[in-house]
Amino acid sequence: GHVRHLLVDEYQDTNLVQHALLKHMALDGKEFAIDSLCAVGDEDQSIYSWRGATVANIMNFKKDFKNTQTVTIETNYRSVQP
């Protein structure tokens, strides 16, 4: 078989090569070549610019991957009060 679903976590910390690789894996031209793509990230938590990460990847995600939906999680479930 072939890869049909992709999930990328911490997308705000990807670099240009990783972004290009994801486009190559997920798209055929500008159309999706896979069944699903999920990228998780927070543009306010990018910490790896010193190793080539660019927050522009997550900021431009909807432009590079058309017909995607953004799901925003407003509650911080990692550090809630008991």
PDB file of N, CA and C in Angstrom:
ATOM      1  N   GLY A   1       0.818  -1.190   0.000  1.00  0.00           N
ATOM      2  CA  GLY A   1       0.000   0.000   0.000  1.00  0.00           C
ATOM      3  C   GLY A   1       0.854   1.242   0.000  1.00  0.00           C
ATOM      4  N   HIS A   2       0.207   2.323   0.046  1.00  0.00           N
ATOM      5  CA  HIS A   2       0.874   3.617   0.092  1.00  0.00           C
ATOM      6  C   HIS A   2       0.339   4.426   1.270  1.00  0.00           C
ATOM      7  N   VAL A   3       1.027   5.474   1.612  1.00  0.00           N
ATOM      8  CA  VAL A   3       0.616   6.338   2.717  1.00  0.00           C
ATOM      9  C   VAL A   3      -0.673   7.051   2.321  1.00  0.00           C
ATOM     10  N   ARG A   4      -1.695   6.948   3.170  1.00  0.00           N
ATOM     11  CA  ARG A   4      -2.975   7.590   2.881  1.00  0.00           C
ATOM     12  C   ARG A   4      -3.307   8.694   3.870  1.00  0.00           C
ATOM     13  N   HIS A   5      -2.671   8.660   5.062  1.00  0.00           N
ATOM     14  CA  HIS A   5      -2.967   9.637   6.109  1.00  0.00           C
ATOM     15  C   HIS A   5      -1.654  10.124   6.698  1.00  0.00           C
ATOM     16  N   LEU A   6      -1.543  11.436   6.889  1.00  0.00           N
ATOM     17  CA  LEU A   6      -0.333  12.009   7.486  1.00  0.00           C
ATOM     18  C   LEU A   6      -0.715  12.883   8.670  1.00  0.00           C
ATOM     19  N   LEU A   7       0.083  12.790   9.746  1.00  0.00           N
ATOM     20  CA  LEU A   7      -0.067  13.648  10.908  1.00  0.00           C
ATOM     21  C   LEU A   7       1.303  14.227  11.229  1.00  0.00           C
ATOM     22  N   VAL A   8       1.361  15.529  11.367  1.00  0.00           N
ATOM     23  CA  VAL A   8       2.605  16.202  11.739  1.00  0.00           C
ATOM     24  C   VAL A   8       2.331  17.020  12.995  1.00  0.00           C
ATOM     25  N   ASP A   9       3.076  16.736  14.053  1.00  0.00           N
ATOM     26  CA  ASP A   9       2.922  17.471  15.308  1.00  0.00           C
ATOM     27  C   ASP A   9       4.001  18.551  15.381  1.00  0.00           C
ATOM     28  N   GLU A  10       3.747  19.578  16.192  1.00  0.00           N
ATOM     29  CA  GLU A  10       4.689  20.689  16.403  1.00  0.00           C
ATOM     30  C   GLU A  10       5.055  21.350  15.070  1.00  0.00           C
ATOM     31  N   TYR A  11       4.022  21.606  14.245  1.00  0.00           N
ATOM     32  CA  TYR A  11       4.283  22.130  12.898  1.00  0.00           C
ATOM     33  C   TYR A  11       4.973  23.490  12.913  1.00  0.00           C
ATOM     34  N   GLN A  12       4.819  24.238  13.988  1.00  0.00           N
ATOM     35  CA  GLN A  12       5.479  25.547  14.069  1.00  0.00           C
ATOM     36  C   GLN A  12       7.002  25.412  14.108  1.00  0.00           C
ATOM     37  N   ASP A  13       7.494  24.214  14.375  1.00  0.00           N
ATOM     38  CA  ASP A  13       8.939  24.000  14.467  1.00  0.00           C
ATOM     39  C   ASP A  13       9.513  23.264  13.258  1.00  0.00           C
ATOM     40  N   THR A  14       8.763  23.214  12.147  1.00  0.00           N
ATOM     41  CA  THR A  14       9.292  22.593  10.934  1.00  0.00           C
ATOM     42  C   THR A  14      10.138  23.602  10.165  1.00  0.00           C
ATOM     43  N   ASN A  15      11.071  23.058   9.372  1.00  0.00           N
ATOM     44  CA  ASN A  15      11.903  23.936   8.549  1.00  0.00           C
ATOM     45  C   ASN A  15      11.421  23.891   7.100  1.00  0.00           C
ATOM     46  N   LEU A  16      12.066  24.641   6.226  1.00  0.00           N
ATOM     47  CA  LEU A  16      11.629  24.728   4.832  1.00  0.00           C
ATOM     48  C   LEU A  16      11.697  23.383   4.113  1.00  0.00           C
ATOM     49  N   VAL A  17      12.728  22.582   4.396  1.00  0.00           N
ATOM     50  CA  VAL A  17      12.860  21.276   3.752  1.00  0.00           C
ATOM     51  C   VAL A  17      11.738  20.342   4.209  1.00  0.00           C
ATOM     52  N   GLN A  18      11.426  20.340   5.493  1.00  0.00           N
ATOM     53  CA  GLN A  18      10.349  19.492   6.004  1.00  0.00           C
ATOM     54  C   GLN A  18       9.001  19.904   5.392  1.00  0.00           C
ATOM     55  N   HIS A  19       8.784  21.187   5.235  1.00  0.00           N
ATOM     56  CA  HIS A  19       7.545  21.683   4.633  1.00  0.00           C
ATOM     57  C   HIS A  19       7.461  21.257   3.168  1.00  0.00           C
ATOM     58  N   ALA A  20       8.555  21.384   2.456  1.00  0.00           N
ATOM     59  CA  ALA A  20       8.588  20.965   1.052  1.00  0.00           C
ATOM     60  C   ALA A  20       8.359  19.458   0.933  1.00  0.00           C
ATOM     61  N   LEU A  21       8.939  18.668   1.843  1.00  0.00           N
ATOM     62  CA  LEU A  21       8.749  17.223   1.834  1.00  0.00           C
ATOM     63  C   LEU A  21       7.282  16.866   2.079  1.00  0.00           C
ATOM     64  N   LEU A  22       6.636  17.552   3.019  1.00  0.00           N
ATOM     65  CA  LEU A  22       5.224  17.292   3.272  1.00  0.00           C
ATOM     66  C   LEU A  22       4.387  17.608   2.039  1.00  0.00           C
ATOM     67  N   LYS A  23       4.680  18.719   1.379  1.00  0.00           N
ATOM     68  CA  LYS A  23       3.954  19.060   0.153  1.00  0.00           C
ATOM     69  C   LYS A  23       4.164  17.982  -0.902  1.00  0.00           C
ATOM     70  N   HIS A  24       5.368  17.492  -1.033  1.00  0.00           N
ATOM     71  CA  HIS A  24       5.669  16.444  -2.011  1.00  0.00           C
ATOM     72  C   HIS A  24       4.910  15.155  -1.686  1.00  0.00           C
ATOM     73  N   MET A  25       4.804  14.819  -0.401  1.00  0.00           N
ATOM     74  CA  MET A  25       4.119  13.594   0.016  1.00  0.00           C
ATOM     75  C   MET A  25       2.599  13.720  -0.080  1.00  0.00           C
ATOM     76  N   ALA A  26       2.062  14.905   0.191  1.00  0.00           N
ATOM     77  CA  ALA A  26       0.617  15.065   0.336  1.00  0.00           C
ATOM     78  C   ALA A  26      -0.090  15.547  -0.921  1.00  0.00           C
ATOM     79  N   LEU A  27       0.628  16.229  -1.807  1.00  0.00           N
ATOM     80  CA  LEU A  27      -0.018  16.876  -2.945  1.00  0.00           C
ATOM     81  C   LEU A  27       0.421  16.293  -4.273  1.00  0.00           C
ATOM     82  N   ASP A  28      -0.481  16.395  -5.219  1.00  0.00           N
ATOM     83  CA  ASP A  28      -0.182  16.119  -6.618  1.00  0.00           C
ATOM     84  C   ASP A  28      -0.529  17.415  -7.337  1.00  0.00           C
ATOM     85  N   GLY A  29       0.476  18.227  -7.560  1.00  0.00           N
ATOM     86  CA  GLY A  29       0.211  19.592  -8.012  1.00  0.00           C
ATOM     87  C   GLY A  29      -0.308  20.383  -6.836  1.00  0.00           C
ATOM     88  N   LYS A  30      -1.530  20.898  -6.956  1.00  0.00           N
ATOM     89  CA  LYS A  30      -2.147  21.631  -5.851  1.00  0.00           C
ATOM     90  C   LYS A  30      -3.277  20.840  -5.191  1.00  0.00           C
ATOM     91  N   GLU A  31      -3.539  19.637  -5.698  1.00  0.00           N
ATOM     92  CA  GLU A  31      -4.611  18.800  -5.164  1.00  0.00           C
ATOM     93  C   GLU A  31      -4.036  17.733  -4.226  1.00  0.00           C
ATOM     94  N   PHE A  32      -4.845  17.313  -3.259  1.00  0.00           N
ATOM     95  CA  PHE A  32      -4.401  16.277  -2.341  1.00  0.00           C
ATOM     96  C   PHE A  32      -4.257  14.940  -3.052  1.00  0.00           C
ATOM     97  N   ALA A  33      -3.175  14.244  -2.757  1.00  0.00           N
ATOM     98  CA  ALA A  33      -2.912  12.910  -3.300  1.00  0.00           C
ATOM     99  C   ALA A  33      -3.105  11.858  -2.214  1.00  0.00           C
ATOM    100  N   ILE A  34      -3.508  12.276  -1.012  1.00  0.00           N
ATOM    101  CA  ILE A  34      -3.727  11.382   0.124  1.00  0.00           C
ATOM    102  C   ILE A  34      -5.137  11.602   0.652  1.00  0.00           C
ATOM    103  N   ASP A  35      -5.566  10.737   1.554  1.00  0.00           N
ATOM    104  CA  ASP A  35      -6.919  10.836   2.100  1.00  0.00           C
ATOM    105  C   ASP A  35      -7.047  11.902   3.189  1.00  0.00           C
ATOM    106  N   SER A  36      -6.008  12.077   3.977  1.00  0.00           N
ATOM    107  CA  SER A  36      -6.106  13.075   5.044  1.00  0.00           C
ATOM    108  C   SER A  36      -4.725  13.568   5.464  1.00  0.00           C
ATOM    109  N   LEU A  37      -4.720  14.810   5.944  1.00  0.00           N
ATOM    110  CA  LEU A  37      -3.514  15.444   6.467  1.00  0.00           C
ATOM    111  C   LEU A  37      -3.918  16.218   7.707  1.00  0.00           C
ATOM    112  N   CYS A  38      -3.209  15.996   8.785  1.00  0.00           N
ATOM    113  CA  CYS A  38      -3.452  16.735  10.023  1.00  0.00           C
ATOM    114  C   CYS A  38      -2.122  17.310  10.487  1.00  0.00           C
ATOM    115  N   ALA A  39      -2.091  18.608  10.671  1.00  0.00           N
ATOM    116  CA  ALA A  39      -0.903  19.273  11.211  1.00  0.00           C
ATOM    117  C   ALA A  39      -1.314  19.971  12.500  1.00  0.00           C
ATOM    118  N   VAL A  40      -0.568  19.736  13.555  1.00  0.00           N
ATOM    119  CA  VAL A  40      -0.863  20.302  14.859  1.00  0.00           C
ATOM    120  C   VAL A  40       0.254  21.267  15.218  1.00  0.00           C
ATOM    121  N   GLY A  41      -0.107  22.437  15.698  1.00  0.00           N
ATOM    122  CA  GLY A  41       0.927  23.381  16.091  1.00  0.00           C
ATOM    123  C   GLY A  41       0.347  24.656  16.648  1.00  0.00           C
ATOM    124  N   ASP A  42       1.221  25.481  17.173  1.00  0.00           N
ATOM    125  CA  ASP A  42       0.840  26.767  17.764  1.00  0.00           C
ATOM    126  C   ASP A  42       1.873  27.792  17.339  1.00  0.00           C
ATOM    127  N   GLU A  43       1.442  28.751  16.528  1.00  0.00           N
ATOM    128  CA  GLU A  43       2.397  29.747  16.016  1.00  0.00           C
ATOM    129  C   GLU A  43       3.037  30.579  17.117  1.00  0.00           C
ATOM    130  N   ASP A  44       2.428  30.580  18.311  1.00  0.00           N
ATOM    131  CA  ASP A  44       2.997  31.337  19.429  1.00  0.00           C
ATOM    132  C   ASP A  44       4.031  30.531  20.212  1.00  0.00           C
ATOM    133  N   GLN A  45       4.300  29.287  19.826  1.00  0.00           N
ATOM    134  CA  GLN A  45       5.233  28.450  20.574  1.00  0.00           C
ATOM    135  C   GLN A  45       6.428  27.992  19.743  1.00  0.00           C
ATOM    136  N   SER A  46       6.761  28.717  18.706  1.00  0.00           N
ATOM    137  CA  SER A  46       7.907  28.338  17.874  1.00  0.00           C
ATOM    138  C   SER A  46       9.201  28.678  18.611  1.00  0.00           C
ATOM    139  N   ILE A  47      10.040  27.647  18.850  1.00  0.00           N
ATOM    140  CA  ILE A  47      11.252  27.872  19.652  1.00  0.00           C
ATOM    141  C   ILE A  47      12.530  27.402  18.965  1.00  0.00           C
ATOM    142  N   TYR A  48      12.420  26.878  17.739  1.00  0.00           N
ATOM    143  CA  TYR A  48      13.595  26.282  17.113  1.00  0.00           C
ATOM    144  C   TYR A  48      14.096  27.036  15.890  1.00  0.00           C
ATOM    145  N   SER A  49      13.946  28.351  15.863  1.00  0.00           N
ATOM    146  CA  SER A  49      14.453  29.123  14.722  1.00  0.00           C
ATOM    147  C   SER A  49      15.969  28.985  14.611  1.00  0.00           C
ATOM    148  N   TRP A  50      16.641  28.748  15.731  1.00  0.00           N
ATOM    149  CA  TRP A  50      18.096  28.608  15.722  1.00  0.00           C
ATOM    150  C   TRP A  50      18.555  27.379  14.945  1.00  0.00           C
ATOM    151  N   ARG A  51      17.637  26.422  14.709  1.00  0.00           N
ATOM    152  CA  ARG A  51      18.015  25.248  13.921  1.00  0.00           C
ATOM    153  C   ARG A  51      17.270  25.191  12.586  1.00  0.00           C
ATOM    154  N   GLY A  52      16.748  26.319  12.163  1.00  0.00           N
ATOM    155  CA  GLY A  52      16.157  26.421  10.841  1.00  0.00           C
ATOM    156  C   GLY A  52      14.646  26.378  10.787  1.00  0.00           C
ATOM    157  N   ALA A  53      13.988  26.211  11.940  1.00  0.00           N
ATOM    158  CA  ALA A  53      12.525  26.199  11.933  1.00  0.00           C
ATOM    159  C   ALA A  53      11.995  27.566  11.538  1.00  0.00           C
ATOM    160  N   THR A  54      10.917  27.580  10.776  1.00  0.00           N
ATOM    161  CA  THR A  54      10.292  28.838  10.405  1.00  0.00           C
ATOM    162  C   THR A  54       8.797  28.774  10.684  1.00  0.00           C
ATOM    163  N   VAL A  55       8.320  29.715  11.482  1.00  0.00           N
ATOM    164  CA  VAL A  55       6.901  29.763  11.843  1.00  0.00           C
ATOM    165  C   VAL A  55       6.052  30.069  10.612  1.00  0.00           C
ATOM    166  N   ALA A  56       6.664  30.540   9.538  1.00  0.00           N
ATOM    167  CA  ALA A  56       5.921  30.826   8.297  1.00  0.00           C
ATOM    168  C   ALA A  56       5.243  29.570   7.759  1.00  0.00           C
ATOM    169  N   ASN A  57       5.803  28.395   8.012  1.00  0.00           N
ATOM    170  CA  ASN A  57       5.194  27.155   7.530  1.00  0.00           C
ATOM    171  C   ASN A  57       3.776  26.988   8.055  1.00  0.00           C
ATOM    172  N   ILE A  58       3.577  27.210   9.344  1.00  0.00           N
ATOM    173  CA  ILE A  58       2.235  27.060   9.913  1.00  0.00           C
ATOM    174  C   ILE A  58       1.359  28.247   9.537  1.00  0.00           C
ATOM    175  N   MET A  59       1.944  29.418   9.415  1.00  0.00           N
ATOM    176  CA  MET A  59       1.175  30.608   9.051  1.00  0.00           C
ATOM    177  C   MET A  59       0.636  30.493   7.623  1.00  0.00           C
ATOM    178  N   ASN A  60       1.374  29.839   6.742  1.00  0.00           N
ATOM    179  CA  ASN A  60       0.983  29.702   5.342  1.00  0.00           C
ATOM    180  C   ASN A  60       0.323  28.362   5.033  1.00  0.00           C
ATOM    181  N   PHE A  61       0.013  27.581   6.038  1.00  0.00           N
ATOM    182  CA  PHE A  61      -0.488  26.226   5.830  1.00  0.00           C
ATOM    183  C   PHE A  61      -1.734  26.206   4.946  1.00  0.00           C
ATOM    184  N   LYS A  62      -2.706  27.057   5.236  1.00  0.00           N
ATOM    185  CA  LYS A  62      -3.955  27.057   4.478  1.00  0.00           C
ATOM    186  C   LYS A  62      -3.738  27.504   3.034  1.00  0.00           C
ATOM    187  N   LYS A  63      -2.712  28.300   2.795  1.00  0.00           N
ATOM    188  CA  LYS A  63      -2.398  28.718   1.428  1.00  0.00           C
ATOM    189  C   LYS A  63      -1.755  27.567   0.663  1.00  0.00           C
ATOM    190  N   ASP A  64      -0.868  26.836   1.309  1.00  0.00           N
ATOM    191  CA  ASP A  64      -0.148  25.749   0.646  1.00  0.00           C
ATOM    192  C   ASP A  64      -0.986  24.470   0.532  1.00  0.00           C
ATOM    193  N   PHE A  65      -1.884  24.269   1.472  1.00  0.00           N
ATOM    194  CA  PHE A  65      -2.748  23.090   1.473  1.00  0.00           C
ATOM    195  C   PHE A  65      -4.198  23.575   1.427  1.00  0.00           C
ATOM    196  N   LYS A  66      -4.717  23.716   0.220  1.00  0.00           N
ATOM    197  CA  LYS A  66      -6.061  24.264   0.002  1.00  0.00           C
ATOM    198  C   LYS A  66      -7.128  23.345   0.595  1.00  0.00           C
ATOM    199  N   ASN A  67      -8.271  23.939   0.868  1.00  0.00           N
ATOM    200  CA  ASN A  67      -9.442  23.212   1.378  1.00  0.00           C
ATOM    201  C   ASN A  67      -9.172  22.502   2.697  1.00  0.00           C
ATOM    202  N   THR A  68      -8.346  23.104   3.532  1.00  0.00           N
ATOM    203  CA  THR A  68      -8.131  22.548   4.869  1.00  0.00           C
ATOM    204  C   THR A  68      -8.956  23.346   5.867  1.00  0.00           C
ATOM    205  N   GLN A  69      -9.175  22.757   7.004  1.00  0.00           N
ATOM    206  CA  GLN A  69      -9.979  23.366   8.053  1.00  0.00           C
ATOM    207  C   GLN A  69      -9.107  23.596   9.273  1.00  0.00           C
ATOM    208  N   THR A  70      -9.266  24.743   9.909  1.00  0.00           N
ATOM    209  CA  THR A  70      -8.545  25.040  11.139  1.00  0.00           C
ATOM    210  C   THR A  70      -9.444  24.762  12.331  1.00  0.00           C
ATOM    211  N   VAL A  71      -8.926  23.993  13.287  1.00  0.00           N
ATOM    212  CA  VAL A  71      -9.625  23.725  14.534  1.00  0.00           C
ATOM    213  C   VAL A  71      -8.797  24.356  15.634  1.00  0.00           C
ATOM    214  N   THR A  72      -9.381  25.320  16.326  1.00  0.00           N
ATOM    215  CA  THR A  72      -8.665  26.036  17.378  1.00  0.00           C
ATOM    216  C   THR A  72      -9.096  25.507  18.742  1.00  0.00           C
ATOM    217  N   ILE A  73      -8.120  25.150  19.553  1.00  0.00           N
ATOM    218  CA  ILE A  73      -8.391  24.698  20.917  1.00  0.00           C
ATOM    219  C   ILE A  73      -8.009  25.848  21.842  1.00  0.00           C
ATOM    220  N   GLU A  74      -9.002  26.444  22.462  1.00  0.00           N
ATOM    221  CA  GLU A  74      -8.778  27.631  23.294  1.00  0.00           C
ATOM    222  C   GLU A  74      -8.414  27.285  24.738  1.00  0.00           C
ATOM    223  N   THR A  75      -8.794  26.091  25.192  1.00  0.00           N
ATOM    224  CA  THR A  75      -8.527  25.701  26.571  1.00  0.00           C
ATOM    225  C   THR A  75      -7.197  24.979  26.667  1.00  0.00           C
ATOM    226  N   ASN A  76      -6.382  25.365  27.625  1.00  0.00           N
ATOM    227  CA  ASN A  76      -5.111  24.698  27.869  1.00  0.00           C
ATOM    228  C   ASN A  76      -5.379  23.515  28.805  1.00  0.00           C
ATOM    229  N   TYR A  77      -5.478  22.328  28.215  1.00  0.00           N
ATOM    230  CA  TYR A  77      -5.788  21.143  29.018  1.00  0.00           C
ATOM    231  C   TYR A  77      -4.564  20.594  29.743  1.00  0.00           C
ATOM    232  N   ARG A  78      -3.386  21.079  29.412  1.00  0.00           N
ATOM    233  CA  ARG A  78      -2.164  20.577  30.030  1.00  0.00           C
ATOM    234  C   ARG A  78      -1.966  21.131  31.428  1.00  0.00           C
ATOM    235  N   SER A  79      -2.452  22.351  31.672  1.00  0.00           N
ATOM    236  CA  SER A  79      -2.190  22.966  32.983  1.00  0.00           C
ATOM    237  C   SER A  79      -3.443  23.660  33.522  1.00  0.00           C
ATOM    238  N   VAL A  80      -4.524  22.898  33.624  1.00  0.00           N
ATOM    239  CA  VAL A  80      -5.753  23.440  34.199  1.00  0.00           C
ATOM    240  C   VAL A  80      -5.736  23.283  35.717  1.00  0.00           C
ATOM    241  N   GLN A  81      -6.524  24.098  36.377  1.00  0.00           N
ATOM    242  CA  GLN A  81      -6.629  23.991  37.830  1.00  0.00           C
ATOM    243  C   GLN A  81      -7.362  22.686  38.170  1.00  0.00           C
ATOM    244  N   PRO A  82      -7.006  22.040  39.288  1.00  0.00           N
ATOM    245  CA  PRO A  82      -7.721  20.790  39.676  1.00  0.00           C
ATOM    246  C   PRO A  82      -9.205  21.055  39.912  1.00  0.00           C
TER     247      PRO A  82
END
